[in-house]
Short mmCIF file of C-alpha atoms in Angstrom, two decimals:
data_model
loop_
_atom_site.label_atom_id
_atom_site.label_comp_id
_atom_site.label_asym_id
_atom_site.label_seq_id
_atom_site.Cartn_x
_atom_site.Cartn_y
_atom_site.Cartn_z
CA MET A 136 10.52 19.46 -31.42
CA SER A 137 10.81 22.85 -29.75
CA LEU A 138 9.37 23.06 -26.34
CA LEU A 139 6.90 26.10 -26.97
CA LEU A 140 5.50 23.86 -29.99
CA GLN A 141 4.80 21.17 -27.61
CA TYR A 142 3.19 23.38 -25.12
CA GLY A 143 1.11 24.81 -28.32
CA ILE A 144 0.02 21.51 -28.69
CA ILE A 145 -1.36 20.85 -24.87
CA VAL A 146 -3.21 24.57 -25.13
CA SER A 147 -4.84 23.54 -28.29
CA VAL A 148 -6.06 20.16 -27.15
CA TRP A 149 -7.70 21.86 -24.34
CA ILE A 150 -9.31 24.22 -26.91
CA LEU A 151 -10.31 21.62 -28.92
CA SER A 152 -11.47 19.60 -26.24
CA LEU A 153 -13.77 22.45 -25.01
CA LEU A 154 -15.04 23.04 -27.97
CA LEU A 155 -16.26 19.69 -28.34
CA ILE A 156 -18.69 20.33 -25.78
CA LEU A 157 -20.74 22.23 -28.40
CA ILE A 158 -20.83 19.23 -30.58
CA ILE A 159 -22.85 17.37 -27.67
CA PRO A 160 -26.62 17.30 -28.76
CA ARG A 161 -28.84 19.27 -26.13
CA GLN A 162 -30.66 16.03 -24.88
CA LYS A 163 -27.57 14.09 -24.51
CA ARG A 164 -25.96 16.26 -22.02
CA ARG A 165 -26.49 14.30 -19.48
CA LEU A 166 -25.60 11.25 -20.78
CA ALA A 167 -22.34 12.71 -21.91
CA MET A 168 -21.62 14.14 -18.42
CA VAL A 169 -21.86 10.80 -16.68
CA ALA A 170 -19.70 9.27 -19.47
CA PHE A 171 -17.13 12.22 -19.07
CA LEU A 172 -17.03 11.81 -15.26
CA PHE A 173 -16.88 8.14 -15.15
CA LYS A 174 -14.18 7.86 -17.20
CA GLN A 175 -12.39 10.65 -15.84
CA TYR A 176 -12.53 8.64 -12.43
CA ILE A 177 -11.16 5.34 -14.53
CA THR A 178 -8.34 7.18 -15.84
CA CYS A 179 -7.20 8.85 -12.56
CA ILE A 180 -6.40 5.78 -11.18
CA PHE A 181 -5.05 4.02 -14.37
CA GLY A 182 -2.89 6.88 -15.27
CA HIS A 183 -1.38 7.28 -11.73
CA ALA A 184 -0.94 3.43 -11.74
CA VAL A 185 1.02 3.16 -15.18
CA VAL A 186 3.35 6.09 -14.58
CA GLU A 187 3.99 4.65 -10.84
CA LEU A 188 4.90 1.35 -12.43
CA GLN A 189 7.10 3.41 -14.86
CA LEU A 190 5.43 2.01 -18.02
CA LEU A 191 4.64 5.44 -19.46
CA ALA A 192 6.55 8.75 -19.21
CA TYR A 193 5.16 12.31 -20.07
CA PRO A 194 8.63 14.40 -20.21
CA VAL A 195 6.89 17.53 -21.40
CA ARG A 196 3.83 17.93 -19.23
CA GLU A 197 1.42 20.99 -17.52
CA LEU A 198 2.12 21.47 -13.86
CA ALA A 199 5.11 19.52 -13.82
CA ASP A 200 6.14 19.76 -10.14
CA VAL A 201 2.69 18.45 -9.35
CA SER A 202 2.46 15.15 -11.13
CA ARG A 203 4.58 13.32 -13.18
CA THR A 204 0.92 12.10 -15.52
CA SER A 205 -0.59 14.30 -17.99
CA ILE A 206 -3.48 15.86 -16.62
CA THR A 207 -4.33 17.37 -19.59
CA TYR A 208 -4.98 13.76 -21.56
CA GLU A 209 -6.57 12.10 -18.47
CA TYR A 210 -8.61 15.37 -17.16
CA MET A 211 -10.12 16.61 -20.25
CA ALA A 212 -8.99 15.14 -23.41
CA TYR A 213 -9.54 11.53 -23.06
CA PRO A 214 -12.77 11.82 -20.92
CA MET A 215 -14.18 14.37 -23.31
CA THR A 216 -13.97 12.00 -26.33
CA CYS A 217 -15.43 9.42 -24.31
CA ALA A 218 -18.27 12.09 -23.87
CA VAL A 219 -18.71 12.42 -27.57
CA PHE A 220 -18.02 8.55 -28.02
CA ASN A 221 -21.54 8.19 -25.75
CA ALA A 222 -23.43 10.69 -27.29
CA PHE A 223 -22.97 9.80 -30.78
CA TYR A 224 -23.46 5.96 -29.79
CA PRO A 225 -25.33 3.77 -32.46
CA SER A 226 -27.25 1.71 -30.17
CA HIS A 227 -30.14 0.83 -32.96
CA ARG A 228 -27.64 -0.43 -35.25
CA SER A 229 -26.38 -3.95 -35.59
CA GLY A 230 -23.31 -5.20 -32.97
CA TRP A 231 -20.87 -5.08 -35.96
CA PHE A 232 -21.76 -1.90 -36.37
CA GLN A 233 -21.62 -0.98 -32.83
CA PHE A 234 -17.84 -3.03 -32.87
CA GLY A 235 -16.69 -0.56 -35.88
CA TYR A 236 -17.60 2.37 -33.64
CA TYR A 237 -15.30 1.27 -31.15
CA VAL A 238 -12.87 0.21 -32.96
CA LEU A 239 -12.89 3.38 -34.89
CA PHE A 240 -12.53 5.70 -32.19
CA THR A 241 -10.00 3.62 -30.38
CA THR A 242 -7.74 3.57 -33.51
CA ALA A 243 -8.21 7.24 -34.16
CA LEU A 244 -6.73 7.86 -30.61
CA VAL A 245 -4.09 5.58 -30.73
CA ILE A 246 -2.94 7.10 -33.92
CA CYS A 247 -3.12 10.34 -32.65
CA GLU A 248 -0.71 8.82 -29.36
CA VAL A 249 1.63 7.37 -31.96
CA LEU A 250 2.01 10.47 -33.67
CA LEU A 251 3.27 12.32 -30.37
CA VAL A 252 4.87 9.54 -29.30
CA GLN A 253 7.22 9.48 -32.65
CA TYR A 254 7.46 13.21 -33.10
CA THR A 255 7.48 14.96 -29.55
CA ASP A 256 8.21 14.57 -25.92
CA LEU A 257 4.68 14.82 -24.63
CA ILE A 258 4.51 11.23 -24.53
CA ARG A 259 7.14 8.17 -24.32
CA TYR A 260 6.74 4.78 -23.96
CA VAL A 261 8.92 2.90 -21.38
CA ARG A 262 7.90 -0.77 -21.22
CA TRP A 263 4.72 -0.09 -23.48
CA ASN A 264 3.46 -0.29 -27.21
CA TRP A 265 1.04 0.91 -29.31
CA PHE A 266 -1.35 -2.07 -28.86
CA TRP A 267 -1.43 -1.92 -25.09
CA SER A 268 -2.78 1.59 -25.47
CA TRP A 269 -4.95 0.25 -28.20
CA ALA A 270 -6.24 -2.81 -25.37
CA THR A 271 -6.93 -0.39 -22.60
CA ILE A 272 -8.37 2.46 -24.27
CA PHE A 273 -10.98 0.06 -26.28
CA LEU A 274 -11.55 -1.83 -22.89
CA THR A 275 -12.20 1.38 -20.59
CA PHE A 276 -14.85 2.51 -23.59
CA LEU A 277 -16.57 -0.43 -23.35
CA MET A 278 -16.65 0.26 -19.45
CA THR A 279 -17.74 3.33 -19.31
CA ARG A 280 -20.30 2.45 -22.11
CA ALA A 281 -21.53 -0.60 -19.75
CA PHE A 282 -21.81 1.98 -17.12
CA CYS A 283 -23.82 4.57 -18.87
CA VAL A 284 -26.24 1.96 -20.11
CA ILE A 285 -26.80 0.29 -16.57
CA TYR A 286 -26.47 4.32 -14.97
CA PHE A 287 -29.61 4.99 -17.23
CA GLY A 288 -31.24 2.08 -17.84
CA THR A 289 -32.03 1.48 -14.01
CA MET A 290 -32.73 4.72 -13.23
CA ILE A 291 -35.99 4.68 -15.54
CA ARG A 292 -36.94 1.43 -14.07
CA VAL A 293 -36.60 3.16 -10.22
CA LYS A 294 -38.71 6.02 -11.75
CA ALA A 295 -41.59 3.73 -13.15
CA ALA A 296 -41.30 1.86 -10.02
CA LYS A 297 -42.60 4.60 -8.06
CA MET B 272 7.05 2.75 13.05
CA ALA B 273 5.09 5.96 12.21
CA MET B 274 4.59 5.91 8.90
CA ASP B 275 2.67 2.64 9.40
CA MET B 276 -0.17 4.83 11.36
CA GLU B 277 -0.37 6.60 8.46
CA ARG B 278 -0.74 3.57 5.98
CA ASN B 279 -3.08 2.18 8.30
CA ILE B 280 -5.30 5.16 8.02
CA LEU B 281 -5.22 5.17 4.51
CA LEU B 282 -6.38 1.44 4.55
CA LEU B 283 -9.21 2.45 7.09
CA VAL B 284 -10.44 5.30 4.81
CA TRP B 285 -11.19 2.74 2.06
CA PHE B 286 -12.81 0.79 4.49
CA VAL B 287 -14.70 3.19 5.93
CA CYS B 288 -16.06 4.49 2.42
CA ILE B 289 -16.57 1.13 0.72
CA SER B 290 -18.76 0.00 3.76
CA THR B 291 -20.46 3.26 4.33
CA ILE B 292 -21.40 2.82 0.19
CA TYR B 293 -22.61 -0.71 1.13
CA PHE B 294 -24.95 0.38 3.94
CA LEU B 295 -25.77 3.74 4.13
CA VAL B 296 -26.82 4.41 0.14
CA PRO B 297 -30.44 2.67 -0.45
CA ARG B 298 -30.91 1.60 -3.95
CA ALA B 299 -33.60 4.01 -4.49
CA LYS B 300 -31.00 6.75 -3.82
CA ALA B 301 -28.17 5.31 -5.44
CA HIS B 302 -28.18 7.15 -8.92
CA GLU B 303 -28.15 10.88 -7.11
CA PHE B 304 -25.28 9.24 -4.65
CA VAL B 305 -23.08 8.19 -7.92
CA LEU B 306 -23.65 11.11 -9.62
CA CYS B 307 -22.43 13.23 -6.42
CA PHE B 308 -19.63 11.00 -6.29
CA LEU B 309 -18.19 11.55 -9.70
CA VAL B 310 -18.90 15.29 -9.60
CA CYS B 311 -17.20 15.72 -6.61
CA GLN B 312 -13.76 13.77 -7.50
CA ALA B 313 -13.67 16.11 -10.65
CA VAL B 314 -13.97 19.40 -8.72
CA GLY B 315 -11.80 17.78 -5.71
CA TRP B 316 -9.22 17.35 -8.50
CA ILE B 317 -8.99 20.89 -9.69
CA VAL B 318 -8.78 22.27 -6.00
CA GLU B 319 -6.14 19.61 -5.23
CA VAL B 320 -4.04 20.26 -8.26
CA LEU B 321 -4.14 23.74 -7.34
CA LEU B 322 -3.47 23.42 -3.82
CA VAL B 323 -0.08 21.31 -4.32
CA GLN B 324 0.70 23.47 -7.46
CA PHE B 325 0.75 27.04 -5.56
CA ASP B 326 2.27 24.97 -2.28
CA LEU B 327 -0.20 25.65 -0.27
CA VAL B 328 -0.75 21.81 1.25
CA ALA B 329 1.69 18.93 0.79
CA TYR B 330 0.73 15.54 0.89
CA PRO B 331 4.42 13.85 2.24
CA LEU B 332 2.95 10.16 2.35
CA ARG B 333 0.71 9.48 -0.60
CA GLU B 334 -0.04 5.93 -2.57
CA PHE B 335 1.61 7.02 -5.79
CA PRO B 336 4.76 9.19 -4.98
CA ARG B 337 6.34 8.62 -8.12
CA ALA B 338 3.12 9.22 -10.10
CA SER B 339 1.98 12.73 -8.44
CA ASP B 340 1.86 14.73 -5.45
CA LEU B 341 -1.50 14.29 -5.05
CA ASN B 342 -3.26 12.40 -2.05
CA ILE B 343 -5.60 9.82 -4.31
CA SER B 344 -7.39 8.34 -1.48
CA PHE B 345 -8.84 11.62 -0.50
CA LYS B 346 -9.76 12.80 -3.62
CA VAL B 347 -11.49 9.59 -5.09
CA ALA B 348 -12.90 8.15 -2.27
CA LEU B 349 -13.45 10.33 1.10
CA THR B 350 -14.51 13.71 -0.11
CA PRO B 351 -16.86 11.82 -2.76
CA VAL B 352 -18.46 9.27 -0.30
CA ALA B 353 -19.02 12.22 2.03
CA SER B 354 -20.55 14.80 -0.55
CA GLY B 355 -22.53 11.86 -2.00
CA LEU B 356 -24.01 11.32 1.22
CA TYR B 357 -24.60 14.98 2.06
CA TYR B 358 -26.59 15.03 -1.21
CA ILE B 359 -28.79 12.05 -0.70
CA TYR B 360 -29.87 12.79 3.40
CA ARG B 361 -30.34 16.59 3.04
CA PRO B 362 -33.27 17.91 4.69
CA ARG B 363 -35.80 19.53 2.52
CA ALA B 364 -37.43 21.13 5.92
CA ASN B 365 -36.46 24.83 6.45
CA LYS B 366 -33.55 27.22 5.68
CA TRP B 367 -31.88 26.79 9.59
CA THR B 368 -32.08 23.05 9.37
CA LYS B 369 -30.51 23.02 6.06
CA CYS B 370 -27.40 25.37 7.05
CA PHE B 371 -27.05 23.48 10.20
CA TYR B 372 -26.86 20.37 8.03
CA PHE B 373 -24.42 21.90 5.57
CA ALA B 374 -22.34 23.50 8.57
CA VAL B 375 -21.85 20.04 10.11
CA TRP B 376 -20.80 18.39 7.24
CA ILE B 377 -18.11 20.99 5.97
CA SER B 378 -17.16 21.16 10.32
CA LEU B 379 -16.52 17.42 10.04
CA LEU B 380 -14.58 17.33 7.11
CA THR B 381 -12.69 20.09 8.03
CA LEU B 382 -11.47 18.54 11.72
CA ILE B 383 -10.74 15.22 9.57
CA ASP B 384 -8.43 17.14 7.53
CA GLY B 385 -7.09 19.30 10.57
CA MET B 386 -6.58 16.19 12.44
CA LEU B 387 -4.58 14.69 9.73
CA ALA B 388 -2.46 17.76 9.07
CA ALA B 389 -1.61 18.15 13.10
CA LYS B 390 -0.71 14.78 13.56
CA THR B 391 0.07 12.56 10.32
CA GLU B 392 2.12 12.79 7.69
CA LEU B 393 -0.65 12.54 5.19
CA VAL B 394 -1.26 16.29 5.06
CA ASP B 395 0.99 19.26 5.57
CA TYR B 396 -0.52 22.62 5.45
CA VAL B 397 2.34 24.71 4.26
CA HIS B 398 0.91 27.87 4.15
CA PHE B 399 -2.45 27.32 5.17
CA HIS B 400 -5.04 27.50 7.55
CA TRP B 401 -7.76 25.17 8.72
CA SER B 402 -10.32 27.92 8.02
CA LEU B 403 -9.65 28.13 4.37
CA MET B 404 -9.93 24.39 4.09
CA ALA B 405 -13.69 24.92 5.38
CA ILE B 406 -14.37 27.36 2.30
CA LEU B 407 -12.98 25.17 -0.32
CA TYR B 408 -14.81 22.21 1.07
CA SER B 409 -17.88 24.72 0.85
CA ILE B 410 -17.17 25.57 -2.45
CA ILE B 411 -16.81 21.84 -4.06
CA PHE B 412 -20.51 20.80 -1.51
CA LEU B 413 -21.91 23.66 -3.06
CA SER B 414 -20.80 22.84 -6.63
CA VAL B 415 -21.64 19.47 -6.48
CA ARG B 416 -25.29 20.11 -5.18
CA SER B 417 -25.94 22.81 -8.09
CA LEU B 418 -24.49 20.36 -10.62
CA ALA B 419 -26.60 17.27 -9.32
CA SER B 420 -29.98 19.92 -8.78
CA TRP B 421 -29.39 20.98 -12.53
CA PHE B 422 -29.10 17.23 -12.96
CA PHE B 423 -31.85 15.85 -11.96
CA GLY B 424 -33.97 19.12 -11.88
CA ASP B 425 -35.65 18.34 -15.58
CA ARG B 426 -37.65 15.03 -15.52
CA LYS B 427 -38.65 15.36 -18.76
CA SER B 428 -35.10 15.61 -20.41
CA PHE B 429 -34.16 12.81 -18.80
CA GLN B 430 -35.93 10.25 -20.66
CA GLU B 431 -34.56 11.63 -24.54
CA GLY B 432 -30.94 11.65 -22.52
CA SER B 433 -31.38 7.77 -22.01
CA GLU B 434 -30.91 4.86 -23.86
#
């Protein structure tokens, strides 16, 4: 695939991610913000570690001199997906429904990633496969969800105690 | 031999940051601290990427040399902890106290950064001056404070935003 087209993909991912802000409901903005920032923090460390260990490579990337990691994915696209994930989380539904919600988001992200591996140079698996992606994405979604539940859960208790 | 000192400093940064969080952040303020911490790493990431991209600052000795040219410890530990402490202990008295308090924090961070640039391989000012660093720290701190004020400002919308 031509280089120009791949840069086009990067730019459109940024635009799409920024547009996702608009679909987050007004009263869920704080929840989405905490989820976004916490996910960004995790992916910053994990993302650097996997590139350092040469498990993954991003041959075509923005700001190629600064970083061998994908800033678009780690800084914007993935955290924003997680913000949307948390904003629409079906917390009042059954456990199986919630599990399905995790699987849906994880699978959607992994399908995008596998397509990018197949058809572009944006990401390349060195010593990695799609299942590892699936498992780490699932676990980081779980971590972020747990963090948000604890963060907002204890906040209300602190306020009630005052 | 010289490299050992830098690695020790990085370890010291993590040690100081983690023990500061444990001992100096009261339970009642933990939420404010965490939010400032996370906002600061997000803003600091952009700042650091731009600094390195435009060849203003370099980080010759870093944690993930193959993965990126950025220093991770300063971005995910030192500055976020400093901004969190700044936010939770900020005085509410009069304007001058607030200004002085802000200036003290900025000077402290600029001093640390300047010393590291002068004495060690951790930071290298390529086309840069410490006064610009002070301005950048001010921008980071002010954006952290305004976002945190927005976040904790409207108490009523909080209940809806939670579970």
